[in-house]
PDB file of C-alpha atoms and ligand atoms in Angstrom:
ATOM      1  CA  MET A   1     106.836  99.415 126.360  1.00 81.00           C
ATOM      2  CA  GLN A   2     105.712 102.287 128.584  1.00 87.00           C
ATOM      3  CA  PHE A   3     104.516 105.316 126.641  1.00 94.00           C
ATOM      4  CA  PRO A   4     107.765 107.258 126.045  1.00 97.00           C
ATOM      5  CA  PRO A   5     107.750 110.408 128.226  1.00 96.00           C
ATOM      6  CA  GLU A   6     109.482 112.414 125.472  1.00 97.00           C
ATOM      7  CA  LEU A   7     106.465 112.003 123.153  1.00 98.00           C
ATOM      8  CA  ASP A   8     103.206 113.946 123.104  1.00 97.00           C
ATOM      9  CA  PRO A   9     100.372 111.394 122.896  1.00 97.00           C
ATOM     10  CA  GLU A  10      98.165 114.037 121.230  1.00 96.00           C
ATOM     11  CA  LYS A  11     100.563 114.436 118.298  1.00 97.00           C
ATOM     12  CA  ILE A  12     101.301 110.870 117.316  1.00 98.00           C
ATOM     13  CA  PRO A  13     101.460 110.640 113.500  1.00 98.00           C
ATOM     14  CA  ALA A  14      98.582 108.630 112.035  1.00 98.00           C
ATOM     15  CA  HIS A  15     100.733 107.142 109.289  1.00 98.00           C
ATOM     16  CA  VAL A  16     104.464 106.449 109.344  1.00 98.00           C
ATOM     17  CA  ALA A  17     106.207 105.120 106.227  1.00 98.00           C
ATOM     18  CA  ILE A  18     109.744 103.731 106.294  1.00 98.00           C
ATOM     19  CA  ILE A  19     112.430 103.077 103.680  1.00 98.00           C
ATOM     20  CA  MET A  20     114.384 100.357 105.468  1.00 98.00           C
ATOM     21  CA  ASP A  21     117.855 100.919 104.033  1.00 98.00           C
ATOM     22  CA  GLY A  22     121.281  99.718 105.117  1.00 98.00           C
ATOM     23  CA  ASN A  23     120.930  95.957 105.599  1.00 98.00           C
ATOM     24  CA  GLY A  24     123.655  95.133 103.110  1.00 97.00           C
ATOM     25  CA  ARG A  25     126.162  97.567 104.612  1.00 98.00           C
ATOM     26  CA  TRP A  26     125.363  96.349 108.117  1.00 98.00           C
ATOM     27  CA  ALA A  27     126.335  92.826 107.054  1.00 98.00           C
ATOM     28  CA  GLN A  28     129.371  93.893 105.027  1.00 98.00           C
ATOM     29  CA  GLN A  29     130.740  95.902 107.964  1.00 98.00           C
ATOM     30  CA  ARG A  30     130.762  92.648 109.928  1.00 98.00           C
ATOM     31  CA  GLY A  31     132.255  90.530 107.124  1.00 98.00           C
ATOM     32  CA  LEU A  32     128.926  88.724 106.728  1.00 98.00           C
ATOM     33  CA  PRO A  33     127.019  87.945 103.526  1.00 96.00           C
ATOM     34  CA  ARG A  34     124.409  90.608 102.638  1.00 95.00           C
ATOM     35  CA  PRO A  35     121.394  88.344 103.323  1.00 96.00           C
ATOM     36  CA  MET A  36     122.473  88.238 106.987  1.00 97.00           C
ATOM     37  CA  GLY A  37     121.753  91.977 107.114  1.00 98.00           C
ATOM     38  CA  HIS A  38     118.243  91.327 105.833  1.00 98.00           C
ATOM     39  CA  LYS A  39     117.789  88.551 108.407  1.00 98.00           C
ATOM     40  CA  VAL A  40     118.665  90.874 111.279  1.00 98.00           C
ATOM     41  CA  GLY A  41     116.583  93.550 109.539  1.00 98.00           C
ATOM     42  CA  VAL A  42     113.527  91.354 110.077  1.00 98.00           C
ATOM     43  CA  GLU A  43     114.104  91.722 113.838  1.00 98.00           C
ATOM     44  CA  SER A  44     113.902  95.491 113.359  1.00 98.00           C
ATOM     45  CA  VAL A  45     110.664  95.019 111.422  1.00 98.00           C
ATOM     46  CA  GLN A  46     109.211  93.045 114.333  1.00 98.00           C
ATOM     47  CA  ALA A  47     110.350  95.621 116.895  1.00 98.00           C
ATOM     48  CA  VAL A  48     109.012  98.569 114.897  1.00 98.00           C
ATOM     49  CA  VAL A  49     105.639  96.916 114.245  1.00 98.00           C
ATOM     50  CA  ARG A  50     105.299  96.220 117.979  1.00 97.00           C
ATOM     51  CA  ALA A  51     106.210  99.809 118.847  1.00 98.00           C
ATOM     52  CA  ALA A  52     103.802 101.158 116.198  1.00 98.00           C
ATOM     53  CA  ARG A  53     100.964  99.261 117.879  1.00 97.00           C
ATOM     54  CA  GLN A  54     101.937 100.460 121.313  1.00 97.00           C
ATOM     55  CA  LEU A  55     102.143 104.068 120.145  1.00 98.00           C
ATOM     56  CA  ASN A  56      98.704 103.761 118.533  1.00 97.00           C
ATOM     57  CA  LEU A  57      99.696 104.501 114.962  1.00 98.00           C
ATOM     58  CA  GLN A  58      96.898 103.910 112.463  1.00 98.00           C
ATOM     59  CA  VAL A  59      99.109 102.914 109.541  1.00 98.00           C
ATOM     60  CA  LEU A  60     102.695 101.692 109.226  1.00 98.00           C
ATOM     61  CA  THR A  61     104.067 101.277 105.692  1.00 98.00           C
ATOM     62  CA  LEU A  62     107.346  99.429 105.178  1.00 98.00           C
ATOM     63  CA  TYR A  63     109.224  99.447 101.868  1.00 98.00           C
ATOM     64  CA  ALA A  64     110.282  95.805 101.792  1.00 97.00           C
ATOM     65  CA  PHE A  65     110.934  95.175  98.079  1.00 96.00           C
ATOM     66  CA  SER A  66     110.935  97.615  95.187  1.00 96.00           C
ATOM     67  CA  THR A  67     110.218  97.007  91.515  1.00 95.00           C
ATOM     68  CA  GLU A  68     113.945  97.629  90.999  1.00 94.00           C
ATOM     69  CA  ASN A  69     115.103  95.099  93.619  1.00 96.00           C
ATOM     70  CA  TRP A  70     114.586  92.196  91.162  1.00 97.00           C
ATOM     71  CA  GLN A  71     117.917  93.272  89.633  1.00 96.00           C
ATOM     72  CA  ARG A  72     119.842  92.183  92.745  1.00 96.00           C
ATOM     73  CA  PRO A  73     121.912  88.971  92.701  1.00 95.00           C
ATOM     74  CA  PRO A  74     119.529  85.963  92.438  1.00 96.00           C
ATOM     75  CA  LEU A  75     120.737  84.535  95.756  1.00 95.00           C
ATOM     76  CA  GLU A  76     119.889  87.779  97.561  1.00 95.00           C
ATOM     77  CA  VAL A  77     116.433  87.927  95.946  1.00 96.00           C
ATOM     78  CA  LYS A  78     115.883  84.297  96.966  1.00 96.00           C
ATOM     79  CA  ALA A  79     116.952  85.054 100.541  1.00 96.00           C
ATOM     80  CA  LEU A  80     114.558  88.028 100.702  1.00 97.00           C
ATOM     81  CA  MET A  81     111.668  85.874  99.437  1.00 97.00           C
ATOM     82  CA  GLY A  82     112.465  83.251 102.065  1.00 97.00           C
ATOM     83  CA  LEU A  83     112.622  85.840 104.837  1.00 98.00           C
ATOM     84  CA  LEU A  84     109.355  87.377 103.731  1.00 98.00           C
ATOM     85  CA  LYS A  85     107.585  84.018 103.764  1.00 98.00           C
ATOM     86  CA  SER A  86     108.965  83.003 107.153  1.00 98.00           C
ATOM     87  CA  PHE A  87     108.147  86.445 108.594  1.00 98.00           C
ATOM     88  CA  LEU A  88     104.541  86.177 107.398  1.00 98.00           C
ATOM     89  CA  LEU A  89     104.128  82.664 108.780  1.00 97.00           C
ATOM     90  CA  SER A  90     105.740  83.424 112.124  1.00 97.00           C
ATOM     91  CA  GLU A  91     103.825  86.697 112.616  1.00 97.00           C
ATOM     92  CA  LEU A  92     100.377  85.511 111.522  1.00 97.00           C
ATOM     93  CA  GLU A  93      99.203  84.544 115.010  1.00 97.00           C
ATOM     94  CA  THR A  94     100.620  87.712 116.577  1.00 97.00           C
ATOM     95  CA  MET A  95      98.928  89.889 113.968  1.00 98.00           C
ATOM     96  CA  VAL A  96      95.583  88.188 114.520  1.00 97.00           C
ATOM     97  CA  ALA A  97      95.946  88.428 118.320  1.00 97.00           C
ATOM     98  CA  ASN A  98      96.923  92.102 118.139  1.00 98.00           C
ATOM     99  CA  ASN A  99      94.224  93.225 115.714  1.00 98.00           C
ATOM    100  CA  VAL A 100      96.760  94.093 112.977  1.00 98.00           C
ATOM    101  CA  SER A 101      95.558  94.156 109.376  1.00 98.00           C
ATOM    102  CA  LEU A 102      98.196  93.255 106.768  1.00 98.00           C
ATOM    103  CA  ARG A 103      97.985  94.810 103.307  1.00 98.00           C
ATOM    104  CA  CYS A 104     100.261  94.572 100.305  1.00 97.00           C
ATOM    105  CA  LEU A 105     101.110  97.659  98.268  1.00 98.00           C
ATOM    106  CA  GLY A 106     102.407  96.526  94.902  1.00 96.00           C
ATOM    107  CA  GLN A 107     101.858  93.930  92.221  1.00 92.00           C
ATOM    108  CA  LYS A 108     102.238  90.637  94.042  1.00 91.00           C
ATOM    109  CA  GLU A 109     101.650  88.548  90.887  1.00 92.00           C
ATOM    110  CA  ARG A 110     105.385  88.533  90.198  1.00 93.00           C
ATOM    111  CA  PHE A 111     106.245  86.814  93.486  1.00 96.00           C
ATOM    112  CA  PRO A 112     106.903  83.065  93.611  1.00 95.00           C
ATOM    113  CA  ALA A 113     103.624  81.154  94.122  1.00 96.00           C
ATOM    114  CA  GLU A 114     104.448  80.086  97.686  1.00 96.00           C
ATOM    115  CA  VAL A 115     105.169  83.678  98.776  1.00 96.00           C
ATOM    116  CA  ARG A 116     102.030  84.959  97.047  1.00 97.00           C
ATOM    117  CA  GLU A 117      99.882  82.254  98.623  1.00 97.00           C
ATOM    118  CA  THR A 118     101.305  82.983 102.078  1.00 97.00           C
ATOM    119  CA  LEU A 119     100.670  86.686 101.579  1.00 97.00           C
ATOM    120  CA  ASP A 120      97.088  86.044 100.464  1.00 97.00           C
ATOM    121  CA  LYS A 121      96.560  83.802 103.481  1.00 97.00           C
ATOM    122  CA  VAL A 122      97.769  86.407 105.972  1.00 98.00           C
ATOM    123  CA  ILE A 123      95.901  89.245 104.232  1.00 98.00           C
ATOM    124  CA  ALA A 124      92.667  87.206 104.336  1.00 98.00           C
ATOM    125  CA  ALA A 125      93.183  86.122 107.968  1.00 98.00           C
ATOM    126  CA  THR A 126      93.715  89.704 109.141  1.00 98.00           C
ATOM    127  CA  ALA A 127      91.270  91.486 106.810  1.00 97.00           C
ATOM    128  CA  GLY A 128      88.629  91.907 109.513  1.00 97.00           C
ATOM    129  CA  ASN A 129      91.029  93.505 112.007  1.00 98.00           C
ATOM    130  CA  ASP A 130      90.547  97.195 112.666  1.00 97.00           C
ATOM    131  CA  GLY A 131      93.732  98.009 114.591  1.00 98.00           C
ATOM    132  CA  LEU A 132      97.080  98.922 113.047  1.00 98.00           C
ATOM    133  CA  ILE A 133      97.207  98.673 109.248  1.00 98.00           C
ATOM    134  CA  LEU A 134     100.562  97.183 108.283  1.00 98.00           C
ATOM    135  CA  ASN A 135     101.316  97.900 104.637  1.00 98.00           C
ATOM    136  CA  LEU A 136     104.170  95.949 103.130  1.00 98.00           C
ATOM    137  CA  ALA A 137     105.312  97.647  99.941  1.00 98.00           C
ATOM    138  CA  LEU A 138     106.279  94.635  97.848  1.00 98.00           C
ATOM    139  CA  ASN A 139     107.288  94.758  94.205  1.00 97.00           C
ATOM    140  CA  TYR A 140     106.324  98.374  94.770  1.00 97.00           C
ATOM    141  CA  GLY A 141     107.176 101.367  92.632  1.00 97.00           C
ATOM    142  CA  SER A 142     105.430 104.686  92.983  1.00 98.00           C
ATOM    143  CA  ARG A 143     105.406 105.460  89.270  1.00 97.00           C
ATOM    144  CA  VAL A 144     103.859 102.082  88.444  1.00 97.00           C
ATOM    145  CA  GLU A 145     101.287 102.697  91.187  1.00 98.00           C
ATOM    146  CA  ILE A 146     100.375 106.047  89.611  1.00 98.00           C
ATOM    147  CA  ILE A 147     100.172 104.503  86.126  1.00 98.00           C
ATOM    148  CA  ASP A 148      97.931 101.720  87.524  1.00 97.00           C
ATOM    149  CA  ALA A 149      95.632 104.355  89.006  1.00 98.00           C
ATOM    150  CA  VAL A 150      95.608 106.366  85.755  1.00 98.00           C
ATOM    151  CA  ARG A 151      94.594 103.223  83.849  1.00 98.00           C
ATOM    152  CA  VAL A 152      91.645 102.563  86.167  1.00 98.00           C
ATOM    153  CA  VAL A 153      90.531 106.192  86.165  1.00 98.00           C
ATOM    154  CA  ALA A 154      90.868 106.408  82.345  1.00 98.00           C
ATOM    155  CA  GLY A 155      88.863 103.174  82.037  1.00 98.00           C
ATOM    156  CA  LYS A 156      86.089 104.682  84.169  1.00 98.00           C
ATOM    157  CA  CYS A 157      86.091 107.784  81.965  1.00 98.00           C
ATOM    158  CA  ALA A 158      85.808 105.595  78.866  1.00 98.00           C
ATOM    159  CA  THR A 159      82.718 103.818  80.242  1.00 98.00           C
ATOM    160  CA  GLY A 160      81.182 107.074  81.469  1.00 98.00           C
ATOM    161  CA  GLU A 161      81.421 106.072  85.154  1.00 98.00           C
ATOM    162  CA  LEU A 162      83.621 109.156  85.661  1.00 98.00           C
ATOM    163  CA  VAL A 163      83.732 112.486  83.847  1.00 98.00           C
ATOM    164  CA  ALA A 164      87.272 113.810  83.264  1.00 97.00           C
ATOM    165  CA  GLN A 165      86.360 117.260  84.580  1.00 97.00           C
ATOM    166  CA  ASP A 166      85.240 115.741  87.885  1.00 97.00           C
ATOM    167  CA  ILE A 167      88.570 114.048  88.670  1.00 98.00           C
ATOM    168  CA  SER A 168      89.808 115.594  91.908  1.00 98.00           C
ATOM    169  CA  GLU A 169      92.862 114.874  94.050  1.00 98.00           C
ATOM    170  CA  GLU A 170      90.622 112.861  96.375  1.00 98.00           C
ATOM    171  CA  ILE A 171      89.152 110.773  93.566  1.00 98.00           C
ATOM    172  CA  PHE A 172      92.579 110.101  92.084  1.00 98.00           C
ATOM    173  CA  ALA A 173      94.124 109.216  95.465  1.00 98.00           C
ATOM    174  CA  ALA A 174      91.314 106.744  96.107  1.00 98.00           C
ATOM    175  CA  HIS A 175      92.624 104.711  93.151  1.00 98.00           C
ATOM    176  CA  LEU A 176      96.170 104.405  94.509  1.00 98.00           C
ATOM    177  CA  TYR A 177      97.159 101.269  96.444  1.00 98.00           C
ATOM    178  CA  THR A 178      96.737 103.348  99.618  1.00 98.00           C
ATOM    179  CA  GLY A 179      93.150 104.348  98.754  1.00 98.00           C
ATOM    180  CA  GLY A 180      91.157 105.124 101.881  1.00 97.00           C
ATOM    181  CA  MET A 181      94.236 105.538 104.100  1.00 98.00           C
ATOM    182  CA  PRO A 182      95.649 108.834 105.383  1.00 98.00           C
ATOM    183  CA  ASP A 183      98.816 110.088 103.679  1.00 98.00           C
ATOM    184  CA  PRO A 184     102.026 109.477 105.636  1.00 98.00           C
ATOM    185  CA  ASP A 185     102.644 112.217 108.186  1.00 98.00           C
ATOM    186  CA  LEU A 186     106.202 111.050 108.677  1.00 98.00           C
ATOM    187  CA  LEU A 187     108.462 109.335 106.171  1.00 98.00           C
ATOM    188  CA  ILE A 188     111.655 107.829 107.571  1.00 98.00           C
ATOM    189  CA  ARG A 189     114.681 106.642 105.597  1.00 98.00           C
ATOM    190  CA  THR A 190     117.430 104.809 107.438  1.00 98.00           C
ATOM    191  CA  GLY A 191     120.910 104.111 106.089  1.00 98.00           C
ATOM    192  CA  GLY A 192     122.174 107.643 105.483  1.00 98.00           C
ATOM    193  CA  GLU A 193     120.893 108.263 101.942  1.00 98.00           C
ATOM    194  CA  SER A 194     118.680 111.279 101.249  1.00 98.00           C
ATOM    195  CA  ARG A 195     116.299 110.252  98.486  1.00 98.00           C
ATOM    196  CA  LEU A 196     112.800 108.848  98.031  1.00 98.00           C
ATOM    197  CA  SER A 197     113.680 105.996  95.640  1.00 97.00           C
ATOM    198  CA  ASN A 198     110.278 105.833  93.927  1.00 97.00           C
ATOM    199  CA  PHE A 199     108.395 105.472  97.242  1.00 98.00           C
ATOM    200  CA  LEU A 200     104.944 107.035  97.808  1.00 98.00           C
ATOM    201  CA  LEU A 201     105.675 110.027  95.546  1.00 98.00           C
ATOM    202  CA  TRP A 202     102.044 111.193  95.488  1.00 98.00           C
ATOM    203  CA  GLN A 203     101.270 110.396  99.114  1.00 98.00           C
ATOM    204  CA  ALA A 204     104.435 112.006 100.536  1.00 98.00           C
ATOM    205  CA  SER A 205     103.634 115.468  99.112  1.00 97.00           C
ATOM    206  CA  TYR A 206     103.303 116.936 102.610  1.00 96.00           C
ATOM    207  CA  SER A 207     105.058 114.286 104.698  1.00 98.00           C
ATOM    208  CA  GLU A 208     107.719 115.304 107.134  1.00 98.00           C
ATOM    209  CA  ILE A 209     110.870 113.535 105.952  1.00 98.00           C
ATOM    210  CA  TYR A 210     113.406 112.188 108.412  1.00 98.00           C
ATOM    211  CA  PHE A 211     116.712 110.869 107.118  1.00 98.00           C
ATOM    212  CA  VAL A 212     118.879 109.068 109.642  1.00 98.00           C
ATOM    213  CA  ASP A 213     122.300 107.413 109.355  1.00 98.00           C
ATOM    214  CA  THR A 214     121.357 104.381 111.480  1.00 98.00           C
ATOM    215  CA  LEU A 215     121.439 101.217 109.370  1.00 98.00           C
ATOM    216  CA  TRP A 216     118.093  99.402 109.372  1.00 98.00           C
ATOM    217  CA  PRO A 217     119.209  96.372 111.469  1.00 98.00           C
ATOM    218  CA  ASP A 218     120.149  98.851 114.228  1.00 98.00           C
ATOM    219  CA  PHE A 219     116.899 100.828 113.969  1.00 98.00           C
ATOM    220  CA  ARG A 220     114.623  99.466 116.643  1.00 97.00           C
ATOM    221  CA  GLU A 221     111.883 100.835 118.891  1.00 98.00           C
ATOM    222  CA  GLU A 222     114.189 103.654 120.105  1.00 98.00           C
ATOM    223  CA  GLY A 223     114.793 104.688 116.500  1.00 98.00           C
ATOM    224  CA  LEU A 224     111.079 105.060 115.861  1.00 98.00           C
ATOM    225  CA  VAL A 225     110.519 106.973 119.091  1.00 98.00           C
ATOM    226  CA  GLU A 226     113.353 109.383 118.231  1.00 98.00           C
ATOM    227  CA  ALA A 227     111.989 109.940 114.706  1.00 98.00           C
ATOM    228  CA  ILE A 228     108.552 110.755 116.134  1.00 98.00           C
ATOM    229  CA  ARG A 229     110.123 113.060 118.727  1.00 98.00           C
ATOM    230  CA  VAL A 230     111.837 115.026 115.939  1.00 98.00           C
ATOM    231  CA  TYR A 231     108.579 115.022 113.934  1.00 98.00           C
ATOM    232  CA  GLN A 232     106.679 116.438 116.901  1.00 97.00           C
ATOM    233  CA  GLY A 233     109.145 119.311 117.108  1.00 96.00           C
ATOM    234  CA  ARG A 234     108.453 120.424 113.537  1.00 94.00           C
ATOM    235  CA  GLN A 235     105.798 122.860 112.411  1.00 87.00           C
ATOM    236  CA  ARG A 236     103.678 121.507 109.541  1.00 76.00           C
ATOM    237  CA  ARG A 237     102.538 124.451 107.457  1.00 76.00           C
ATOM    238  CA  PHE A 238     100.910 122.885 104.350  1.00 80.00           C
ATOM    239  CA  GLY A 239     101.768 126.002 102.326  1.00 81.00           C
ATOM    240  CA  LYS A 240     100.595 128.506 104.971  1.00 82.00           C
ATOM    241  CA  THR A 241     102.821 130.893 106.928  1.00 80.00           C
ATOM    242  CA  GLY A 242     104.064 130.020 110.386  1.00 81.00           C
ATOM    243  CA  ASP A 243     101.840 132.755 111.902  1.00 83.00           C
ATOM    244  CA  GLN A 244      98.747 131.422 110.175  1.00 76.00           C
ATOM    245  CA  VAL A 245      99.440 127.926 111.477  1.00 84.00           C
ATOM    246  CA  GLN A 246      99.921 129.203 115.036  1.00 81.00           C
ATOM    247  CA  GLN A 247      96.612 131.082 114.916  1.00 79.00           C
ATOM    248  CA  SER A 248      94.592 128.079 113.715  1.00 72.00           C
TER     249      SER A 248
HETATM  250  C1  FPP B 301     117.574  97.850 101.769  1.00 52.27           C
HETATM  251  O1  FPP B 301     118.846  97.588 102.300  1.00 52.27           O
HETATM  252  C2  FPP B 301     116.635  96.841 102.195  1.00 52.27           C
HETATM  253  C3  FPP B 301     115.944  96.027 101.354  1.00 52.27           C
HETATM  254  C4  FPP B 301     116.072  96.082  99.891  1.00 52.27           C
HETATM  255  C5  FPP B 301     115.025  95.009 101.851  1.00 52.27           C
HETATM  256  C6  FPP B 301     114.368  95.261 103.167  1.00 52.27           C
HETATM  257  C7  FPP B 301     113.984  93.962 103.721  1.00 52.27           C
HETATM  258  C8  FPP B 301     113.935  93.619 105.022  1.00 52.27           C
HETATM  259  C9  FPP B 301     114.167  94.572 106.109  1.00 52.27           C
HETATM  260  C10 FPP B 301     113.664  92.216 105.442  1.00 52.27           C
HETATM  261  C11 FPP B 301     112.472  91.566 104.855  1.00 52.27           C
HETATM  262  C12 FPP B 301     111.252  92.332 105.089  1.00 52.27           C
HETATM  263  C13 FPP B 301     110.149  91.889 105.732  1.00 52.27           C
HETATM  264  C14 FPP B 301     108.984  92.776 105.849  1.00 52.27           C
HETATM  265  C15 FPP B 301     110.070  90.564 106.340  1.00 52.27           C
HETATM  266  P1  FPP B 301     120.059  97.390 101.291  1.00 52.27           P
HETATM  267  O2  FPP B 301     120.246  95.926 101.077  1.00 52.27           O
HETATM  268  O3  FPP B 301     119.821  98.184 100.058  1.00 52.27           O
HETATM  269  O4  FPP B 301     121.222  97.971 102.124  1.00 52.27           O
HETATM  270  P2  FPP B 301     122.550  98.674 101.560  1.00 52.27           P
HETATM  271  O5  FPP B 301     122.118  99.998 101.019  1.00 52.27           O
HETATM  272  O6  FPP B 301     123.390  98.790 102.778  1.00 52.27           O
HETATM  273  O7  FPP B 301     123.139  97.762 100.521  1.00 52.27           O
END
């Protein structure tokens, strides 16, 4: 991909996070079983990861499976597990070759052993890479993530490693699954719904949010470029006035 002329290379977001919604509807609109939507959705994942590398993003976070998604029909959950495993296996070489580092946000213990082992293998094989960080949010829920962090921080207070008064936003954020990474600058949700669905609630405090009707299987490289174009047209004020931001 040539660098898109409509984008400003100086204002590329460091971290883009995506709620990949609309696979089921995409399939249903075509009279296909829902898992077919997820299968084609994997092609969008591949296209968006490739584009993220080419645009020089630092971090791409994809919401692939929520803590609530276990409630879906067993066949759909099984299909998603299968797709995840085959995606990881088929992309391993490409990730290594392209300096991508795969991380998992979420409690992967609940995944079937073969999926967990594949995940661990890819995470280990790409751990030394210092290019794009690809976070897959898997068995992820933002409230559970915050509770996990509270438990660790409270444990450190109990042992005296931390003093409650010293807990700052930075210290707390370092205990989230995204510790050490920048917060998302841009959060995209495809599929026409306008909600966060328990995704990155702490980290998205100042993210620019972009809701788009496109169903995830139709959201490819062009979709990401358009989202970033809209993002670049917005003024991020972080609580300041527009005039103050312009002066700085
Ligand atoms: C939401 O669409 C999507 C999901 C719950 C799963 C997303 C998974 C993939 C894109 C494929 C697997 C991922 C990787 C990283 C290999 P939905 O089913 O809720 O759509 P609907 O709202 O139209 O029903």
